[in-house]
Every structure is written in structure tokens, then in C-alpha cells.
mmCIF file of C-alpha atoms in Angstrom:
data_model
loop_
_atom_site.group_PDB
_atom_site.id
_atom_site.type_symbol
_atom_site.label_atom_id
_atom_site.label_comp_id
_atom_site.label_asym_id
_atom_site.label_seq_id
_atom_site.Cartn_x
_atom_site.Cartn_y
_atom_site.Cartn_z
ATOM 1 C CA MET A 81 34.030 -13.967 -31.573
ATOM 2 C CA PRO A 82 31.755 -10.941 -32.078
ATOM 3 C CA LYS A 83 33.398 -8.277 -34.252
ATOM 4 C CA ASP A 84 32.865 -5.523 -31.690
ATOM 5 C CA LEU A 85 34.803 -7.601 -29.162
ATOM 6 C CA ASP A 86 37.646 -7.985 -31.676
ATOM 7 C CA ASP A 87 37.591 -4.233 -32.235
ATOM 8 C CA TRP A 88 37.738 -3.558 -28.501
ATOM 9 C CA HIS A 89 40.680 -5.925 -28.075
ATOM 10 C CA ALA A 90 42.505 -4.104 -30.845
ATOM 11 C CA ALA A 91 41.762 -0.746 -29.227
ATOM 12 C CA VAL A 92 43.237 -1.764 -25.872
ATOM 13 C CA GLY A 93 46.356 -3.264 -27.369
ATOM 14 C CA GLY A 94 45.327 -6.791 -28.242
ATOM 15 C CA TYR A 95 45.146 -9.920 -26.101
ATOM 16 C CA VAL A 96 46.842 -13.299 -25.705
ATOM 17 C CA THR A 97 45.933 -15.472 -28.671
ATOM 18 C CA ARG A 98 43.183 -18.001 -27.963
ATOM 19 C CA PRO A 99 43.075 -21.512 -29.461
ATOM 20 C CA ARG A 100 42.068 -21.528 -33.131
ATOM 21 C CA PHE A 101 39.644 -24.063 -34.569
ATOM 22 C CA GLU A 102 41.847 -24.617 -37.623
ATOM 23 C CA GLU A 103 44.683 -25.706 -35.355
ATOM 24 C CA TYR A 104 43.041 -27.810 -32.642
ATOM 25 C CA SER A 105 40.671 -29.556 -35.057
ATOM 26 C CA LYS A 106 43.784 -30.959 -36.744
ATOM 27 C CA LYS A 107 45.595 -31.582 -33.449
ATOM 28 C CA TYR A 108 42.789 -33.865 -32.213
ATOM 29 C CA ALA A 109 41.839 -35.328 -35.599
ATOM 30 C CA ASP A 110 42.755 -38.873 -34.482
ATOM 31 C CA TYR A 111 40.105 -38.648 -31.748
ATOM 32 C CA PHE A 112 37.420 -36.276 -33.050
ATOM 33 C CA VAL A 113 35.908 -35.174 -36.311
ATOM 34 C CA MET A 114 35.182 -31.492 -35.713
ATOM 35 C CA THR A 115 32.934 -29.249 -37.756
ATOM 36 C CA ARG A 116 31.690 -25.762 -36.959
ATOM 37 C CA GLU A 117 28.972 -23.711 -38.583
ATOM 38 C CA ASP A 118 27.568 -20.403 -37.313
ATOM 39 C CA GLY A 119 29.185 -20.957 -33.913
ATOM 40 C CA ILE A 120 27.799 -24.475 -33.433
ATOM 41 C CA LEU A 121 30.697 -26.858 -32.887
ATOM 42 C CA GLU A 122 29.966 -30.507 -33.610
ATOM 43 C CA LEU A 123 32.368 -32.966 -32.050
ATOM 44 C CA ARG A 124 32.195 -36.594 -33.197
ATOM 45 C CA MET A 125 34.350 -39.102 -31.336
ATOM 46 C CA HIS A 126 35.991 -41.776 -33.469
ATOM 47 C CA THR A 127 38.914 -44.173 -33.834
ATOM 48 C CA ASP A 128 40.135 -44.763 -37.394
ATOM 49 C CA GLY A 129 36.788 -43.547 -38.679
ATOM 50 C CA GLY A 130 34.761 -46.026 -36.598
ATOM 51 C CA PRO A 131 33.357 -45.936 -33.064
ATOM 52 C CA ALA A 132 35.740 -44.442 -30.510
ATOM 53 C CA GLN A 133 37.871 -47.100 -28.842
ATOM 54 C CA PHE A 134 38.501 -46.520 -25.161
ATOM 55 C CA GLY A 135 42.163 -46.430 -24.090
ATOM 56 C CA PHE A 136 44.634 -44.262 -22.186
ATOM 57 C CA ALA A 137 45.594 -42.158 -25.221
ATOM 58 C CA THR A 138 41.928 -41.368 -25.850
ATOM 59 C CA HIS A 139 41.412 -40.723 -22.146
ATOM 60 C CA ASN A 140 44.208 -38.167 -22.251
ATOM 61 C CA ALA A 141 43.061 -36.477 -25.467
ATOM 62 C CA TRP A 142 39.482 -35.893 -24.316
ATOM 63 C CA GLY A 143 40.409 -33.737 -21.322
ATOM 64 C CA GLN A 144 42.885 -31.665 -23.305
ATOM 65 C CA ALA A 145 40.383 -31.102 -26.098
ATOM 66 C CA TRP A 146 37.698 -29.801 -23.716
ATOM 67 C CA GLN A 147 40.162 -27.200 -22.461
ATOM 68 C CA GLU A 148 40.990 -25.818 -25.908
ATOM 69 C CA ILE A 149 37.386 -25.926 -27.086
ATOM 70 C CA GLY A 150 36.287 -23.998 -24.029
ATOM 71 C CA ASN A 151 38.976 -21.377 -24.559
ATOM 72 C CA ASP A 152 37.921 -20.578 -28.135
ATOM 73 C CA PRO A 153 35.452 -17.657 -28.044
ATOM 74 C CA ASP A 154 34.166 -18.506 -31.522
ATOM 75 C CA ASN A 155 32.491 -21.629 -30.136
ATOM 76 C CA GLU A 156 28.921 -20.829 -29.069
ATOM 77 C CA VAL A 157 27.170 -24.218 -28.695
ATOM 78 C CA LEU A 158 28.742 -27.679 -28.453
ATOM 79 C CA ILE A 159 27.184 -30.878 -29.820
ATOM 80 C CA LEU A 160 29.012 -34.024 -28.688
ATOM 81 C CA THR A 161 28.331 -37.401 -30.295
ATOM 82 C CA GLY A 162 29.958 -40.670 -31.349
ATOM 83 C CA THR A 163 30.464 -42.533 -34.596
ATOM 84 C CA GLY A 164 28.109 -45.121 -36.026
ATOM 85 C CA ASP A 165 25.816 -46.868 -33.575
ATOM 86 C CA GLN A 166 28.105 -46.890 -30.497
ATOM 87 C CA TRP A 167 29.098 -44.115 -28.121
ATOM 88 C CA ILE A 168 32.384 -45.745 -27.086
ATOM 89 C CA ALA A 169 33.766 -49.248 -27.670
ATOM 90 C CA THR A 170 36.807 -51.129 -26.417
ATOM 91 C CA ASP A 171 37.262 -53.482 -29.357
ATOM 92 C CA GLY A 172 35.447 -54.507 -32.535
ATOM 93 C CA ARG A 173 32.515 -56.092 -30.728
ATOM 94 C CA LYS A 174 29.361 -54.410 -29.538
ATOM 95 C CA PRO A 175 29.049 -53.894 -25.768
ATOM 96 C CA ALA A 176 26.380 -56.587 -25.412
ATOM 97 C CA ASP A 177 28.798 -59.167 -26.854
ATOM 98 C CA ARG A 178 31.618 -58.431 -24.415
ATOM 99 C CA ASP A 179 32.397 -59.643 -20.955
ATOM 100 C CA LEU A 180 32.808 -56.740 -18.528
ATOM 101 C CA LYS A 181 36.393 -57.726 -17.811
ATOM 102 C CA ASP A 182 37.263 -56.776 -21.420
ATOM 103 C CA ILE A 183 36.387 -53.157 -20.701
ATOM 104 C CA VAL A 184 39.367 -52.419 -18.465
ATOM 105 C CA PRO A 185 42.512 -51.528 -20.475
ATOM 106 C CA VAL A 186 45.991 -52.618 -19.429
ATOM 107 C CA ALA A 187 46.911 -50.491 -16.420
ATOM 108 C CA PRO A 188 50.008 -48.268 -16.579
ATOM 109 C CA PRO A 189 53.012 -49.022 -14.364
ATOM 110 C CA PRO A 190 52.542 -47.755 -10.785
ATOM 111 C CA SER A 191 55.002 -44.902 -11.340
ATOM 112 C CA PHE A 192 52.768 -43.569 -14.146
ATOM 113 C CA SER A 193 49.463 -44.021 -12.331
ATOM 114 C CA TYR A 194 49.143 -40.371 -11.362
ATOM 115 C CA GLU A 195 49.520 -39.012 -14.905
ATOM 116 C CA HIS A 196 47.536 -41.659 -16.772
ATOM 117 C CA THR A 197 44.873 -42.521 -14.254
ATOM 118 C CA TYR A 198 44.259 -39.905 -11.580
ATOM 119 C CA TYR A 199 45.225 -36.766 -13.517
ATOM 120 C CA ASP A 200 43.566 -37.687 -16.815
ATOM 121 C CA ALA A 201 40.402 -38.942 -15.128
ATOM 122 C CA THR A 202 40.186 -35.721 -13.130
ATOM 123 C CA LYS A 203 40.737 -33.420 -16.100
ATOM 124 C CA LEU A 204 38.344 -35.387 -18.283
ATOM 125 C CA LEU A 205 35.487 -34.132 -16.098
ATOM 126 C CA GLU A 206 36.899 -30.909 -14.650
ATOM 127 C CA ASN A 207 37.813 -29.451 -18.033
ATOM 128 C CA MET A 208 34.346 -30.205 -19.362
ATOM 129 C CA VAL A 209 32.379 -28.827 -16.425
ATOM 130 C CA PHE A 210 34.648 -25.930 -15.446
ATOM 131 C CA GLY A 211 36.329 -25.216 -18.776
ATOM 132 C CA ILE A 212 33.444 -25.127 -21.271
ATOM 133 C CA ASP A 213 31.249 -22.057 -20.777
ATOM 134 C CA ILE A 214 28.791 -22.546 -23.639
ATOM 135 C CA PRO A 215 25.591 -24.617 -23.910
ATOM 136 C CA THR A 216 26.331 -28.304 -24.405
ATOM 137 C CA ILE A 217 24.217 -30.981 -26.075
ATOM 138 C CA ALA A 218 25.097 -34.679 -26.036
ATOM 139 C CA ALA A 219 23.732 -36.972 -28.725
ATOM 140 C CA ILE A 220 24.462 -40.426 -27.282
ATOM 141 C CA ASN A 221 24.323 -42.574 -30.384
ATOM 142 C CA GLY A 222 24.289 -46.022 -28.828
ATOM 143 C CA PRO A 223 25.539 -48.307 -26.078
ATOM 144 C CA SER A 224 28.842 -47.861 -24.336
ATOM 145 C CA PRO A 225 30.754 -50.000 -21.842
ATOM 146 C CA ALA A 226 32.138 -46.919 -20.110
ATOM 147 C CA HIS A 227 32.384 -43.132 -19.948
ATOM 148 C CA THR A 228 28.864 -42.068 -20.688
ATOM 149 C CA GLU A 229 29.301 -39.579 -17.841
ATOM 150 C CA PHE A 230 30.447 -36.695 -20.008
ATOM 151 C CA GLY A 231 27.378 -37.218 -22.178
ATOM 152 C CA LEU A 232 25.226 -37.046 -19.060
ATOM 153 C CA LEU A 233 27.087 -33.949 -17.848
ATOM 154 C CA CYS A 234 25.990 -31.961 -20.892
ATOM 155 C CA ASP A 235 23.160 -29.474 -20.395
ATOM 156 C CA ILE A 236 20.852 -31.453 -22.687
ATOM 157 C CA THR A 237 21.252 -35.180 -23.350
ATOM 158 C CA LEU A 238 19.590 -36.968 -26.255
ATOM 159 C CA ALA A 239 19.838 -40.732 -26.640
ATOM 160 C CA ALA A 240 19.320 -43.146 -29.512
ATOM 161 C CA GLU A 241 16.694 -45.814 -28.895
ATOM 162 C CA HIS A 242 19.266 -48.607 -28.540
ATOM 163 C CA THR A 243 21.453 -46.719 -26.052
ATOM 164 C CA THR A 244 22.419 -48.386 -22.773
ATOM 165 C CA ILE A 245 24.240 -46.801 -19.841
ATOM 166 C CA LEU A 246 26.164 -48.754 -17.207
ATOM 167 C CA ASP A 247 28.995 -48.395 -14.724
ATOM 168 C CA PRO A 248 31.218 -51.457 -15.229
ATOM 169 C CA HIS A 249 33.638 -51.059 -12.346
ATOM 170 C CA PHE A 250 32.309 -53.158 -9.453
ATOM 171 C CA PRO A 251 31.842 -56.476 -11.362
ATOM 172 C CA THR A 252 35.476 -56.140 -12.500
ATOM 173 C CA GLY A 253 36.668 -55.864 -8.886
ATOM 174 C CA VAL A 254 37.200 -52.092 -8.922
ATOM 175 C CA ALA A 255 35.417 -49.457 -6.821
ATOM 176 C CA PRO A 256 33.366 -47.123 -9.063
ATOM 177 C CA GLY A 257 34.953 -43.728 -8.488
ATOM 178 C CA ASP A 258 36.090 -42.037 -11.685
ATOM 179 C CA GLY A 259 32.995 -40.068 -12.650
ATOM 180 C CA LEU A 260 29.951 -42.020 -13.755
ATOM 181 C CA GLN A 261 29.119 -42.869 -10.149
ATOM 182 C CA LEU A 262 28.705 -39.221 -9.166
ATOM 183 C CA THR A 263 26.549 -38.455 -12.209
ATOM 184 C CA LEU A 264 24.293 -41.374 -11.263
ATOM 185 C CA GLN A 265 24.134 -40.271 -7.619
ATOM 186 C CA GLU A 266 23.277 -36.702 -8.609
ATOM 187 C CA ALA A 267 20.668 -37.647 -11.214
ATOM 188 C CA LEU A 268 19.123 -40.802 -9.706
ATOM 189 C CA GLY A 269 19.495 -40.344 -5.962
ATOM 190 C CA THR A 270 21.424 -42.411 -3.455
ATOM 191 C CA LYS A 271 19.440 -45.664 -3.411
ATOM 192 C CA ARG A 272 18.894 -46.115 -7.128
ATOM 193 C CA ALA A 273 22.491 -45.157 -7.907
ATOM 194 C CA ALA A 274 23.808 -47.720 -5.397
ATOM 195 C CA TYR A 275 21.819 -50.488 -7.100
ATOM 196 C CA TYR A 276 23.231 -49.684 -10.529
ATOM 197 C CA LEU A 277 26.769 -49.345 -9.152
ATOM 198 C CA TYR A 278 26.685 -52.763 -7.463
ATOM 199 C CA THR A 279 24.908 -54.662 -10.232
ATOM 200 C CA ALA A 280 26.181 -52.869 -13.365
ATOM 201 C CA THR A 281 22.709 -53.421 -14.770
ATOM 202 C CA PRO A 282 22.505 -51.659 -18.157
ATOM 203 C CA ILE A 283 20.007 -48.807 -18.154
ATOM 204 C CA ASP A 284 18.211 -48.818 -21.496
ATOM 205 C CA ALA A 285 17.225 -45.583 -23.209
ATOM 206 C CA ARG A 286 13.553 -45.598 -22.188
ATOM 207 C CA THR A 287 14.438 -46.322 -18.559
ATOM 208 C CA ALA A 288 17.067 -43.588 -18.679
ATOM 209 C CA LEU A 289 14.376 -41.185 -19.862
ATOM 210 C CA GLU A 290 12.012 -42.210 -17.071
ATOM 211 C CA LEU A 291 14.786 -41.876 -14.478
ATOM 212 C CA GLY A 292 15.800 -38.435 -15.707
ATOM 213 C CA LEU A 293 19.244 -39.349 -17.048
ATOM 214 C CA VAL A 294 18.398 -38.224 -20.593
ATOM 215 C CA ASN A 295 15.956 -35.671 -21.993
ATOM 216 C CA GLU A 296 14.758 -37.299 -25.221
ATOM 217 C CA VAL A 297 14.952 -40.724 -26.895
ATOM 218 C CA LEU A 298 15.016 -40.784 -30.681
ATOM 219 C CA PRO A 299 15.709 -43.121 -33.614
ATOM 220 C CA LEU A 300 19.400 -43.071 -34.493
ATOM 221 C CA ASP A 301 18.842 -41.244 -37.767
ATOM 222 C CA GLY A 302 16.903 -38.502 -35.977
ATOM 223 C CA LEU A 303 19.447 -37.931 -33.222
ATOM 224 C CA LEU A 304 21.798 -35.385 -34.797
ATOM 225 C CA PRO A 305 19.051 -33.490 -36.648
ATOM 226 C CA ARG A 306 17.293 -32.975 -33.311
ATOM 227 C CA ALA A 307 20.536 -31.909 -31.620
ATOM 228 C CA ARG A 308 21.145 -29.378 -34.398
ATOM 229 C CA GLU A 309 17.574 -28.120 -34.141
ATOM 230 C CA ILE A 310 18.010 -27.458 -30.420
ATOM 231 C CA ALA A 311 21.410 -25.837 -31.008
ATOM 232 C CA GLU A 312 19.953 -23.493 -33.631
ATOM 233 C CA ALA A 313 17.137 -22.512 -31.254
ATOM 234 C CA ILE A 314 19.695 -21.749 -28.542
ATOM 235 C CA MET A 315 21.675 -19.613 -30.983
ATOM 236 C CA ARG A 316 18.659 -17.363 -31.573
ATOM 237 C CA GLN A 317 19.016 -15.984 -28.038
ATOM 238 C CA PRO A 318 21.592 -13.363 -26.952
ATOM 239 C CA ARG A 319 25.146 -14.510 -26.342
ATOM 240 C CA THR A 320 25.124 -13.557 -22.660
ATOM 241 C CA ALA A 321 21.792 -15.326 -22.094
ATOM 242 C CA ARG A 322 23.187 -18.500 -23.645
ATOM 243 C CA ARG A 323 26.330 -18.507 -21.570
ATOM 244 C CA PHE A 324 24.740 -17.524 -18.275
ATOM 245 C CA THR A 325 22.022 -20.150 -18.713
ATOM 246 C CA HIS A 326 24.793 -22.710 -19.166
ATOM 247 C CA ALA A 327 26.447 -21.449 -15.969
ATOM 248 C CA ILE A 328 23.173 -21.925 -14.073
ATOM 249 C CA ALA A 329 22.586 -25.373 -15.574
ATOM 250 C CA GLN A 330 26.103 -26.537 -14.696
ATOM 251 C CA ARG A 331 26.169 -25.203 -11.128
ATOM 252 C CA PRO A 332 24.963 -28.481 -9.517
ATOM 253 C CA TRP A 333 27.589 -30.467 -11.440
ATOM 254 C CA LYS A 334 30.330 -28.077 -10.327
ATOM 255 C CA ARG A 335 29.317 -28.602 -6.698
ATOM 256 C CA ARG A 336 29.205 -32.360 -7.157
ATOM 257 C CA LEU A 337 32.655 -32.507 -8.740
ATOM 258 C CA VAL A 338 34.201 -30.355 -6.015
ATOM 259 C CA GLN A 339 32.656 -32.517 -3.319
ATOM 260 C CA ASP A 340 33.061 -36.001 -4.750
ATOM 261 C CA LEU A 341 35.393 -36.398 -7.742
ATOM 262 C CA GLY A 342 38.698 -36.514 -5.860
ATOM 263 C CA PHE A 343 37.157 -38.680 -3.132
ATOM 264 C CA GLY A 344 35.875 -41.254 -5.618
ATOM 265 C CA LEU A 345 39.072 -41.391 -7.643
ATOM 266 C CA ALA A 346 41.254 -41.769 -4.550
ATOM 267 C CA HIS A 347 39.165 -44.692 -3.319
ATOM 268 C CA GLU A 348 39.094 -46.357 -6.730
ATOM 269 C CA MET A 349 42.856 -46.063 -7.159
ATOM 270 C CA PHE A 350 43.740 -47.094 -3.598
ATOM 271 C CA GLY A 351 41.514 -50.137 -3.829
ATOM 272 C CA ALA A 352 43.017 -51.202 -7.132
ATOM 273 C CA ALA A 353 46.569 -50.654 -5.844
ATOM 274 C CA ALA A 354 45.879 -52.528 -2.587
ATOM 275 C CA ASP A 355 44.425 -55.514 -4.399
ATOM 276 C CA HIS A 356 47.352 -55.613 -6.780
ATOM 277 C CA ARG A 357 49.911 -55.409 -3.987
ATOM 278 C CA PHE A 358 48.268 -57.426 -1.238
ATOM 279 C CA GLY A 359 45.591 -59.519 -2.978
#
């Protein structure tokens, strides 16, 4: 936080304590390796030091972390990336070696579905788009069987050359409604998004660049250096310019989430529940 803002807070009698990096970086250490230098917060997803494994605990942690990160005024630019050569995994195998049915974790009991499916899936996106008010850069470091949407929701998205993006829901018998579908519809348009939702065809990095899903494609070892270079360039501009530019860049995503996130999630969950009960 700028010193003059600290001084003003002290002059008017203080303020409610905001989240502190030293505290939340430890709180979420099982899910992220966090480093911060000169206001640039680097967030690396992981599980036991390897690629992040998708599951309900991770799903829950992500949304909570966005909220605390966004509420820390000492964060000025966010870089989000994964570990190794995968963005997210579901087991020890690479996405290309897995059947799509392996992607879906064991569902919670029906009585817990609100907390661990609807609520967490909602906050995963809402807390990123509405809760983080600083420029965001995603460095997608490889393929993922799911949840590339919050990489695509960042202001700037860089991708490693071997990255693939897909929505796995429909081939597993589930309606695609928990987030990636609306990022594809917003970025690709209605017809192209529908094709990728029905077929779950992986979108490789070069195609993603041509379609406008990502901004740059780089070798894996050049990904984070480029993200840091962009972050440092952003930091050379005034604080208000940085934050208001982020607000402008995120405005279309805010509209899209308000219009479509609850609709998609409700349809995905109802369809899954109906099939389970009546199928």
C-alpha cells in the first residue's frame, strides 16, 4: 500500500485490517506457491510440489484465495501459473493419456451439493472477476483437462506451445455450465463455442491464438519471463491507471457472469441430478 495512504488511514483513525500476504500465503500453501516482489504477486498452483490436482478441496481453496488476494492493497499485478508442464491435472498422467471420464471427481452427497458444487463453482469465478481489482496475467503452462477458464478470464493470457484447452463436460454426460462454456461463448462466438462444447475437441495453443483465446504463445521456459516482463511494464504506469484499465478490461466478463453463470450452473446441476435420480 502506498505510504501516503497508510498515513491518511492513521490520520482518520485507522481502518479494518486487510489480509496480509504473510498470513494468506501460508494459509493456502497446500494449493499455491506465492511470491511477491515490488507489488507483483506470482501465484503458482501446485499439489505436493507437482502439477495442481483437481478436486473439491482445491476447488474450494481457489475461490477463497482470490478473495483475500483481491483485498490486499499491497498486491498491484497478479501473475497466475501452474507447476511443471501442466496447468491442472486429475492424476499422475498427462491429459492426453486420460479418458475424459477420469476428469470428473467423485460427486458429494446430494445434501452437500450446494456448498461443494454450486457455491464453490460460483465463487471460483465471481471472486476472480469481481474481487480482484488489479491487472491479471495468466501464464498457462501446459494442457489441462478442466478449469482453464480462470486463465482465460485474466486480462492477458500467455500460453506454452504445448497447451491445449477443452471443455470436458458433454462427453461425460454432463451439460457444460460451470464457467468455461461462457468464456468460450464470449471469446469465440456462439457457433464456434457450440462446436467445442459438443465435441470437446482440444484447442491447441496456436489455434487458441488464432481464435483470440490467448494473446501470445511461447516456449515453456520463456513463459514466466515474458509474464514478468509484461507485469513490470504495467507497474511503470500510475496506480490508478493500472487499476482502472483492469476495470475496463474486465467489464465484458462481469456482464457475462451476471447474465450466464447462474444459468449455466443451474442447468448443469439439474441435469446431473435428474440423470442420477431418474436415469
